[in-house]
């Protein structure tokens, strides 16, 4: 039971860090472009790197 004296504050600290991380990422516009990364993978940029003989 004594271990709960350490685990409960540790769990609250970790939860607080997670909540801080979410608000930090929202503040720094990490979630602004939600469609860009999902469609960027579909664009093929290798066509520009081909040699004229290939």
XYZ file of C-alpha atoms in Angstrom:
54
model
C 0.000 0.000 0.000
C 2.923 2.336 0.539
C 3.816 2.066 -3.111
C 0.583 3.906 -3.948
C 2.080 6.995 -2.348
C 4.615 6.989 -5.184
C 2.540 5.613 -8.039
C -0.432 7.974 -7.821
C 1.648 11.190 -8.040
C 3.758 9.610 -10.774
C 0.630 8.727 -12.766
C -0.722 12.248 -12.318
C 2.597 13.703 -13.452
C 2.656 11.555 -16.589
C -0.971 12.439 -17.357
C -0.158 16.116 -16.876
C 2.772 15.864 -19.269
C 0.520 14.237 -21.845
C -2.094 16.960 -21.531
C 0.634 19.602 -21.747
C 1.955 17.935 -24.908
C -1.454 18.001 -26.570
C -1.992 21.683 -25.814
C 1.570 22.499 -26.911
C 1.046 20.780 -30.254
C -2.268 22.577 -30.794
C -0.639 25.915 -29.939
C 2.225 25.281 -32.383
C -0.164 24.434 -35.256
C 0.768 20.773 -35.506
C -2.802 19.848 -36.470
C -3.462 22.528 -39.103
C -2.718 20.464 -42.223
C -4.632 17.253 -41.629
C -5.018 16.277 -45.305
C -1.608 17.280 -46.652
C 0.433 14.408 -45.284
C -2.141 11.802 -46.243
C -2.206 12.889 -49.893
C 1.489 13.766 -50.160
C 2.431 10.094 -50.105
C 0.411 9.519 -53.289
C 2.410 12.040 -55.342
C 5.192 10.392 -57.327
C 8.262 12.611 -57.483
C 10.482 9.978 -59.117
C 9.441 11.048 -62.637
C 11.713 14.092 -62.423
C 14.750 11.975 -61.533
C 14.617 9.684 -64.586
C 17.322 10.042 -67.211
C 16.320 10.740 -70.800
C 17.612 7.333 -71.935
C 15.592 5.320 -69.394
